Amino acid sequence: MAVLGLEVSSFFKYFLVVLTGFSVLVLGSGKIIAQTNTVPVESNNFQENLRRSILVISNEKIFNSTELGKALIKKLKEGEEILRIEADQVESYFVKEEQELTKDRLSMSSEEFVKLSEDFDRRVEIERLNQRQKEQVIKQRYNKWKRDFRDIYIIPVVEKFMQLYGASIVIDIDSQAFRSVIVDSRVNITDRVISQMNTSYYDIEELLNNITLQ
């Protein structure tokens, strides 16, 4: 899908590298600039060139603010709600069974009661593990959705802004390595990325299916 009316050249795509660990996009053979508390400015030209070469975004804000991101969050909550209802139903079943077992205790032998109690505890533990596994599946699926959202939908838009501004690096200011970095608001393109994504990716239902049904 074309974004901002520009085509991404094969040259650009070949040299664009996504460094997930540091959440930095690097274009060409430029070096990653290490985080420091103070950066000496040698000249006005140096300062302007540096400003133009680096852009920053907030991946979390983009995810939470775009229509597609909000649709994915809603999808997650729907899955969590289904799992919660299921867990409540299972809990109610076991509570009722436990009450009946306690009520019938006086009419049982000790051996029979112990046997039934152990079986009850075993089934409760199995169900508890089953619920945890389902929670883990939902979490893993959601993390994959977020990765696909970033890789398939955020990065192409960011690439266009990199071309537009002549930038070689885009930093995710939500990443741990860059949370303490103070940046000029003029290089923060988060809101522009959000606006462009909402304009370009308008068929939310189709895009949602593309991500969640993989």
Short mmCIF file of C-alpha atoms in Angstrom, two decimals:
data_model
loop_
_atom_site.label_atom_id
_atom_site.label_comp_id
_atom_site.label_asym_id
_atom_site.label_seq_id
_atom_site.Cartn_x
_atom_site.Cartn_y
_atom_site.Cartn_z
CA MET A 1 0.00 0.00 0.00
CA ALA A 2 1.42 3.38 -0.96
CA VAL A 3 1.64 5.89 1.86
CA LEU A 4 2.16 9.67 1.40
CA GLY A 5 2.10 9.05 -2.36
CA LEU A 6 5.71 7.81 -2.41
CA GLU A 7 7.11 4.46 -3.58
CA VAL A 8 9.72 2.74 -1.42
CA SER A 9 12.75 1.93 -3.54
CA SER A 10 14.42 -1.45 -3.34
CA PHE A 11 17.57 0.39 -2.27
CA PHE A 12 15.79 1.88 0.73
CA LYS A 13 14.20 -1.40 1.74
CA TYR A 14 17.53 -3.22 1.47
CA PHE A 15 19.35 -0.84 3.78
CA LEU A 16 16.57 -0.31 6.32
CA VAL A 17 17.34 -2.29 9.47
CA VAL A 18 15.00 -2.69 12.41
CA LEU A 19 16.90 -3.12 15.66
CA THR A 20 14.17 -4.41 17.94
CA GLY A 21 16.37 -4.61 21.01
CA PHE A 22 17.07 -0.90 20.90
CA SER A 23 14.00 0.09 18.86
CA VAL A 24 16.08 2.03 16.35
CA LEU A 25 15.60 2.21 12.60
CA VAL A 26 18.89 2.69 10.77
CA LEU A 27 19.14 3.69 7.11
CA GLY A 28 22.28 3.15 5.08
CA SER A 29 25.65 2.60 6.68
CA GLY A 30 25.24 5.27 9.37
CA LYS A 31 26.34 4.42 12.87
CA ILE A 32 24.04 4.22 15.87
CA ILE A 33 24.60 7.17 18.18
CA ALA A 34 25.24 6.12 21.76
CA GLN A 35 23.10 7.65 24.51
CA THR A 36 24.91 10.34 26.51
CA ASN A 37 23.84 12.93 29.03
CA THR A 38 25.30 15.83 27.07
CA VAL A 39 26.02 16.18 23.37
CA PRO A 40 28.48 18.92 22.35
CA VAL A 41 27.34 20.99 19.37
CA GLU A 42 30.20 21.91 17.08
CA SER A 43 28.31 24.24 14.78
CA ASN A 44 24.88 25.30 13.62
CA ASN A 45 25.28 23.14 10.51
CA PHE A 46 26.20 20.15 12.63
CA GLN A 47 23.17 20.73 14.84
CA GLU A 48 20.82 21.04 11.87
CA ASN A 49 22.23 17.96 10.16
CA LEU A 50 21.89 15.98 13.37
CA ARG A 51 18.31 17.15 13.85
CA ARG A 52 17.41 16.13 10.31
CA SER A 53 19.08 12.73 10.56
CA ILE A 54 17.15 11.56 13.64
CA LEU A 55 13.40 11.20 14.20
CA VAL A 56 11.63 9.79 17.23
CA ILE A 57 8.34 7.96 17.70
CA SER A 58 6.37 6.38 20.52
CA ASN A 59 5.37 2.90 19.40
CA GLU A 60 3.02 2.53 22.37
CA LYS A 61 1.21 5.79 21.63
CA ILE A 62 0.88 4.80 17.99
CA PHE A 63 -0.55 1.43 18.95
CA ASN A 64 -2.94 2.88 21.53
CA SER A 65 -4.09 5.81 19.38
CA THR A 66 -4.54 4.43 15.86
CA GLU A 67 -7.87 2.92 14.90
CA LEU A 68 -6.20 -0.37 14.01
CA GLY A 69 -4.31 -0.48 17.28
CA LYS A 70 -7.47 0.22 19.27
CA ALA A 71 -9.25 -2.56 17.35
CA LEU A 72 -6.50 -5.00 18.37
CA ILE A 73 -6.80 -3.92 22.00
CA LYS A 74 -10.56 -4.46 21.83
CA LYS A 75 -9.97 -7.91 20.34
CA LEU A 76 -7.63 -8.73 23.22
CA LYS A 77 -10.18 -7.63 25.81
CA GLU A 78 -12.87 -9.73 24.14
CA GLY A 79 -10.64 -12.80 24.40
CA GLU A 80 -9.82 -12.03 28.01
CA GLU A 81 -13.51 -11.61 28.82
CA ILE A 82 -14.37 -14.98 27.26
CA LEU A 83 -11.63 -16.61 29.31
CA ARG A 84 -12.82 -14.85 32.48
CA ILE A 85 -16.39 -16.06 31.98
CA GLU A 86 -15.13 -19.58 31.39
CA ALA A 87 -12.98 -19.42 34.53
CA ASP A 88 -15.94 -18.17 36.59
CA GLN A 89 -18.08 -21.05 35.35
CA VAL A 90 -15.40 -23.60 36.19
CA GLU A 91 -14.91 -22.05 39.62
CA SER A 92 -18.63 -22.18 40.33
CA TYR A 93 -18.70 -25.83 39.34
CA PHE A 94 -15.84 -26.73 41.67
CA VAL A 95 -17.25 -24.66 44.55
CA LYS A 96 -20.54 -26.52 44.26
CA GLU A 97 -18.75 -29.89 44.10
CA GLU A 98 -16.64 -29.00 47.13
CA GLN A 99 -19.75 -28.07 49.11
CA GLU A 100 -21.40 -31.37 48.21
CA LEU A 101 -18.26 -33.30 49.14
CA THR A 102 -18.11 -31.55 52.49
CA LYS A 103 -21.81 -32.24 53.12
CA ASP A 104 -21.43 -35.95 52.30
CA ARG A 105 -18.31 -36.37 54.39
CA LEU A 106 -20.12 -37.75 57.44
CA SER A 107 -21.64 -40.56 55.39
CA MET A 108 -18.28 -41.68 53.98
CA SER A 109 -15.43 -43.66 55.33
CA SER A 110 -12.18 -41.80 55.87
CA GLU A 111 -10.54 -43.70 53.02
CA GLU A 112 -13.32 -42.87 50.60
CA PHE A 113 -13.31 -39.20 51.58
CA VAL A 114 -9.53 -38.94 51.19
CA LYS A 115 -9.72 -40.59 47.78
CA LEU A 116 -12.46 -38.22 46.58
CA SER A 117 -10.67 -35.21 48.06
CA GLU A 118 -7.42 -36.06 46.33
CA ASP A 119 -9.23 -36.56 43.04
CA PHE A 120 -10.97 -33.22 43.53
CA ASP A 121 -7.69 -31.43 44.25
CA ARG A 122 -6.08 -33.07 41.22
CA ARG A 123 -8.85 -31.89 38.88
CA VAL A 124 -8.76 -28.39 40.34
CA GLU A 125 -5.00 -28.19 39.74
CA ILE A 126 -5.38 -29.48 36.19
CA GLU A 127 -8.00 -26.85 35.47
CA ARG A 128 -5.85 -24.15 37.06
CA LEU A 129 -2.94 -25.11 34.79
CA ASN A 130 -5.30 -25.20 31.83
CA GLN A 131 -6.45 -21.65 32.54
CA ARG A 132 -2.86 -20.45 32.88
CA GLN A 133 -2.00 -22.01 29.54
CA LYS A 134 -4.95 -20.27 27.91
CA GLU A 135 -3.87 -16.97 29.45
CA GLN A 136 -0.36 -17.54 28.10
CA VAL A 137 -1.71 -18.29 24.63
CA ILE A 138 -3.70 -15.04 24.67
CA LYS A 139 -0.63 -13.10 25.81
CA GLN A 140 1.60 -14.67 23.15
CA ARG A 141 -1.00 -14.06 20.46
CA TYR A 142 -1.36 -10.43 21.52
CA ASN A 143 2.41 -9.91 21.46
CA LYS A 144 2.48 -11.32 17.93
CA TRP A 145 -0.30 -8.96 16.90
CA LYS A 146 1.74 -6.04 18.21
CA ARG A 147 4.85 -7.21 16.35
CA ASP A 148 2.88 -7.58 13.13
CA PHE A 149 1.27 -4.19 13.69
CA ARG A 150 4.73 -2.66 14.00
CA ASP A 151 6.41 -4.57 11.19
CA ILE A 152 3.61 -4.54 8.63
CA TYR A 153 1.81 -1.27 9.33
CA ILE A 154 4.00 1.14 11.34
CA ILE A 155 7.33 0.66 9.60
CA PRO A 156 6.13 1.38 6.02
CA VAL A 157 4.65 4.69 7.18
CA VAL A 158 7.76 5.56 9.17
CA GLU A 159 9.91 4.76 6.11
CA LYS A 160 8.03 7.40 4.15
CA PHE A 161 8.64 10.01 6.82
CA MET A 162 12.32 9.06 6.87
CA GLN A 163 12.46 9.69 3.14
CA LEU A 164 10.46 12.89 3.47
CA TYR A 165 12.73 14.34 6.16
CA GLY A 166 15.96 12.76 4.97
CA ALA A 167 16.33 10.92 8.27
CA SER A 168 18.60 7.91 8.75
CA ILE A 169 17.55 6.91 12.28
CA VAL A 170 14.20 6.59 14.03
CA ILE A 171 14.25 6.00 17.79
CA ASP A 172 11.39 4.52 19.79
CA ILE A 173 11.36 6.66 22.93
CA ASP A 174 9.36 4.00 24.78
CA SER A 175 12.29 1.58 24.71
CA GLN A 176 14.23 1.17 27.94
CA ALA A 177 17.48 2.38 26.40
CA PHE A 178 16.02 5.75 25.40
CA ARG A 179 13.48 6.58 28.11
CA SER A 180 15.78 9.13 29.73
CA VAL A 181 16.64 10.86 26.45
CA ILE A 182 15.37 14.43 26.07
CA VAL A 183 14.44 15.24 22.48
CA ASP A 184 13.37 18.27 20.49
CA SER A 185 9.61 18.00 19.92
CA ARG A 186 10.17 18.92 16.27
CA VAL A 187 11.76 15.53 15.60
CA ASN A 188 8.88 13.62 17.24
CA ILE A 189 6.69 12.39 14.39
CA THR A 190 4.39 10.21 16.49
CA ASP A 191 1.22 12.24 15.91
CA ARG A 192 1.95 12.51 12.19
CA VAL A 193 2.42 8.76 11.95
CA ILE A 194 -0.87 8.20 13.78
CA SER A 195 -2.70 10.58 11.46
CA GLN A 196 -1.20 9.02 8.35
CA MET A 197 -1.97 5.48 9.51
CA ASN A 198 -5.59 6.36 10.27
CA THR A 199 -5.87 7.85 6.79
CA SER A 200 -4.12 5.02 4.96
CA TYR A 201 -5.42 2.04 6.90
CA TYR A 202 -9.15 2.69 6.87
CA ASP A 203 -10.59 -0.81 6.33
CA ILE A 204 -10.10 -1.77 9.96
CA GLU A 205 -12.14 -4.98 9.90
CA GLU A 206 -10.16 -6.42 7.00
CA LEU A 207 -6.82 -5.40 8.50
CA LEU A 208 -7.85 -6.79 11.87
CA ASN A 209 -8.60 -10.14 10.27
CA ASN A 210 -5.29 -10.05 8.43
CA ILE A 211 -3.46 -9.75 11.74
CA THR A 212 -5.54 -11.89 14.08
CA LEU A 213 -6.39 -14.80 11.79
CA GLN A 214 -2.81 -15.67 10.87
#
